[in-house]
Short mmCIF file of C-alpha atoms in Angstrom, two decimals:
data_model
loop_
_atom_site.label_atom_id
_atom_site.label_comp_id
_atom_site.label_asym_id
_atom_site.label_seq_id
_atom_site.Cartn_x
_atom_site.Cartn_y
_atom_site.Cartn_z
CA MET A 217 90.76 94.91 87.14
CA PHE A 218 91.26 96.77 90.43
CA GLN A 219 88.88 99.64 91.13
CA LEU A 220 89.56 102.38 93.65
CA SER A 221 86.92 102.38 96.35
CA SER A 222 84.78 105.47 96.51
CA GLN A 223 83.11 105.93 99.87
CA THR A 224 79.89 107.92 99.91
CA ALA A 225 79.79 108.43 103.68
CA PRO A 226 82.43 110.71 105.20
CA LEU A 227 85.19 108.82 106.99
CA SER A 228 87.47 109.92 109.78
CA LYS A 229 91.14 110.11 108.85
CA ALA A 230 91.84 106.85 110.74
CA GLN A 231 88.94 105.13 108.96
CA HIS A 232 90.17 106.41 105.60
CA TYR A 233 93.65 104.93 106.20
CA ALA A 234 92.10 101.65 107.39
CA GLU A 235 90.02 101.50 104.19
CA LEU A 236 93.07 102.36 102.12
CA ALA A 237 94.98 99.52 103.82
CA VAL A 238 92.19 97.11 102.82
CA GLN A 239 92.43 98.38 99.24
CA ALA A 240 96.24 98.03 99.27
CA ARG A 241 95.93 94.48 100.59
CA SER A 242 93.53 93.63 97.76
CA LEU A 243 95.71 95.30 95.14
CA LEU A 244 98.94 93.56 96.23
CA ALA A 245 97.47 90.17 97.14
CA ASP A 246 98.08 88.23 93.93
CA GLU A 247 101.29 89.77 92.56
CA HIS A 248 104.82 88.67 93.47
CA ASP A 249 106.79 91.26 91.49
CA LEU A 250 108.16 93.91 93.83
CA ILE A 251 108.42 96.68 91.25
CA ALA A 252 104.89 96.09 89.96
CA ASN A 253 103.55 96.18 93.52
CA ALA A 254 105.56 99.29 94.41
CA ALA A 255 104.26 101.07 91.30
CA ASN A 256 100.63 100.17 92.01
CA PHE A 257 100.97 101.00 95.72
CA SER A 258 102.32 104.46 94.80
CA ALA A 259 99.44 105.06 92.39
CA LEU A 260 96.86 103.88 94.92
CA VAL A 261 98.06 106.25 97.63
CA PHE A 262 98.64 109.18 95.27
CA HIS A 263 95.13 108.96 93.82
CA SER A 264 93.36 108.14 97.10
CA LEU A 265 94.63 110.89 99.38
CA PRO A 266 93.94 114.57 98.79
CA ASP A 267 96.53 117.28 98.35
CA LEU A 268 99.60 115.20 97.45
CA ASN A 269 102.18 116.18 94.86
CA TRP A 270 104.50 113.16 95.27
CA ALA A 271 104.19 109.63 96.63
CA GLY A 272 106.78 106.94 96.19
CA PHE A 273 109.70 104.81 97.21
CA TYR A 274 113.40 105.22 97.70
CA PHE A 275 115.11 101.82 97.99
CA HIS A 276 118.35 101.27 99.90
CA ASP A 277 121.10 99.84 97.69
CA GLY A 278 123.51 99.10 100.52
CA LYS A 279 125.07 102.59 100.45
CA GLU A 280 122.39 105.15 99.66
CA LEU A 281 118.73 105.56 98.72
CA VAL A 282 117.80 105.24 95.05
CA VAL A 283 114.44 106.40 93.69
CA GLY A 284 111.95 103.63 92.98
CA PRO A 285 108.39 103.65 91.63
CA PHE A 286 106.51 106.87 92.38
CA GLN A 287 103.75 109.24 91.30
CA GLY A 288 104.51 112.92 90.81
CA LYS A 289 107.16 115.07 89.18
CA PRO A 290 110.63 113.64 88.46
CA ALA A 291 112.52 113.13 91.71
CA CYS A 292 116.02 113.24 93.09
CA ILE A 293 117.64 109.99 91.97
CA ARG A 294 120.00 109.30 94.88
CA ILE A 295 119.91 110.44 98.50
CA ALA A 296 122.69 109.78 100.99
CA LEU A 297 121.80 108.27 104.35
CA GLY A 298 121.40 111.02 106.92
CA HIS A 299 120.61 113.69 104.29
CA GLY A 300 117.19 115.27 104.02
CA ALA A 301 114.03 113.74 105.44
CA CYS A 302 114.39 110.51 103.44
CA GLY A 303 118.03 109.94 104.37
CA THR A 304 117.30 110.79 108.00
CA ALA A 305 114.36 108.35 108.15
CA ALA A 306 116.57 105.63 106.66
CA GLN A 307 119.53 106.31 108.95
CA THR A 308 117.50 106.66 112.16
CA ARG A 309 114.85 104.12 111.13
CA SER A 310 112.22 106.49 112.42
CA THR A 311 109.31 108.22 110.71
CA GLN A 312 109.92 111.84 109.79
CA LEU A 313 106.89 114.14 109.98
CA LEU A 314 107.59 117.54 108.46
CA ARG A 315 104.67 119.92 108.87
CA ASP A 316 106.78 122.61 107.18
CA VAL A 317 109.77 121.42 105.14
CA GLN A 318 111.43 124.84 105.54
CA GLU A 319 111.89 124.08 109.25
CA PHE A 320 113.80 120.84 108.62
CA PRO A 321 117.57 121.46 108.55
CA GLY A 322 119.05 120.12 105.34
CA HIS A 323 115.72 119.46 103.63
CA ILE A 324 116.24 118.29 100.04
CA ALA A 325 113.75 119.99 97.72
CA CYS A 326 113.27 117.63 94.78
CA ASP A 327 110.07 119.56 93.98
CA SER A 328 110.04 123.18 95.12
CA ALA A 329 106.25 122.97 95.46
CA SER A 330 106.53 120.51 98.36
CA GLN A 331 105.71 122.20 101.67
CA SER A 332 105.09 119.23 104.00
CA GLU A 333 106.23 115.62 104.01
CA VAL A 334 105.99 112.25 105.76
CA VAL A 335 108.75 109.67 105.36
CA VAL A 336 108.37 106.15 106.77
CA PRO A 337 111.37 103.79 106.92
CA LEU A 338 110.76 100.36 105.39
CA ILE A 339 112.29 97.65 107.55
CA ALA A 340 112.11 94.01 106.42
CA PRO A 341 111.51 91.13 108.80
CA GLY A 342 114.90 90.51 110.34
CA GLY A 343 115.76 94.20 110.48
CA THR A 344 117.13 94.86 106.98
CA LEU A 345 116.58 98.41 105.72
CA ILE A 346 114.59 98.18 102.48
CA GLY A 347 114.29 101.92 101.96
CA VAL A 348 111.69 104.58 102.68
CA TRP A 349 108.16 105.51 101.66
CA ASP A 350 107.82 109.26 101.03
CA VAL A 351 104.74 111.44 100.51
CA ASP A 352 104.82 115.18 99.87
CA SER A 353 102.16 117.88 99.78
CA PRO A 354 102.15 121.41 98.36
CA SER A 355 100.37 122.56 101.55
CA VAL A 356 102.06 123.46 104.84
CA ALA A 357 100.79 121.28 107.72
CA ARG A 358 99.02 118.85 105.37
CA PHE A 359 100.25 115.93 107.50
CA ASP A 360 99.85 115.24 111.20
CA HIS A 361 100.59 112.34 113.55
CA GLU A 362 97.46 110.53 112.38
CA ASP A 363 98.79 110.66 108.81
CA ALA A 364 102.15 109.34 109.99
CA ARG A 365 100.40 106.42 111.73
CA GLY A 366 98.27 105.83 108.63
CA MET A 367 101.33 105.77 106.38
CA ALA A 368 103.03 103.34 108.76
CA LEU A 369 99.96 101.07 108.52
CA LEU A 370 100.09 101.18 104.72
CA CYS A 371 103.82 100.46 104.76
CA ALA A 372 103.25 97.43 107.00
CA VAL A 373 100.84 96.07 104.37
CA PHE A 374 103.39 96.75 101.62
CA ILE A 375 106.19 94.97 103.52
CA GLU A 376 103.96 92.01 104.36
CA LEU A 377 102.49 91.49 100.91
CA ALA A 378 104.98 92.97 98.46
CA TRP A 379 108.39 92.69 100.06
CA ALA A 380 108.02 89.39 101.88
CA ARG A 381 106.27 87.73 98.93
CA ALA A 382 108.87 88.93 96.44
CA ALA A 383 111.62 87.59 98.68
CA GLN A 384 109.78 84.30 99.12
CA ALA A 385 109.07 83.96 95.39
CA SER A 386 112.72 84.53 94.49
CA GLY A 387 114.02 82.27 97.26
CA ALA A 388 115.94 85.26 98.57
CA ALA A 389 116.26 86.59 102.05
CA ALA A 390 115.18 90.16 102.61
CA HIS A 391 118.24 91.49 100.83
CA TRP A 392 117.87 94.18 98.22
CA ARG A 393 120.36 95.98 96.01
CA PRO A 394 120.75 97.16 92.43
CA ALA A 395 121.24 94.46 89.86
CA PRO A 396 124.11 94.37 87.37
CA PRO A 397 124.01 96.88 84.48
CA GLY A 398 121.19 96.20 82.07
CA MET A 399 118.84 94.94 84.79
CA PHE A 400 116.61 97.06 86.98
CA TRP A 401 116.52 95.61 90.51
CA GLN A 402 116.71 92.17 91.95
CA LEU A 403 116.33 90.34 95.20
CA LEU A 404 119.52 88.44 95.89
CA PRO A 405 119.99 85.22 97.84
CA ALA A 406 121.20 85.72 101.38
CA THR A 407 124.63 84.40 100.35
CA ALA A 408 125.20 87.21 97.84
#
């Protein structure tokens, strides 16, 4: 069973993210199921970082972002590319750091308690947009550039261990979209 690490000595923010990346690597190392890994990754981050009210994934289905595994209150189900922080991160393929969500034009408030946010685009090897990783806080200015770098580090671990392994295990290229009705998600062969 995986145990969250509890450091007794105070860590800098960079050290805390580095330690969290080690924990994520350990947590994801032996599992090939993408949804299981996304769920555990969300729980790890949500319970390891202070002052979060949402942490989770939106996966790109070829047209828009669709909510994936997360921790927090129920979320917006679908987000169009270019809309809100998540859609902007996906469309521009750049991290969005919102110190105050009220200052972001077109911010989508899935949880009215959210006051700051970091969204990191998830790009597979080869350049395919997987989706975005999103974390929210009920505190204004909870996140800074160091948090954005830390989240990018964590996302790199997720892509390496969860995404690439799931694609390899299924014999699929990094191609992701919703499965037919009655199924949740699937990785599809590159020919699909």
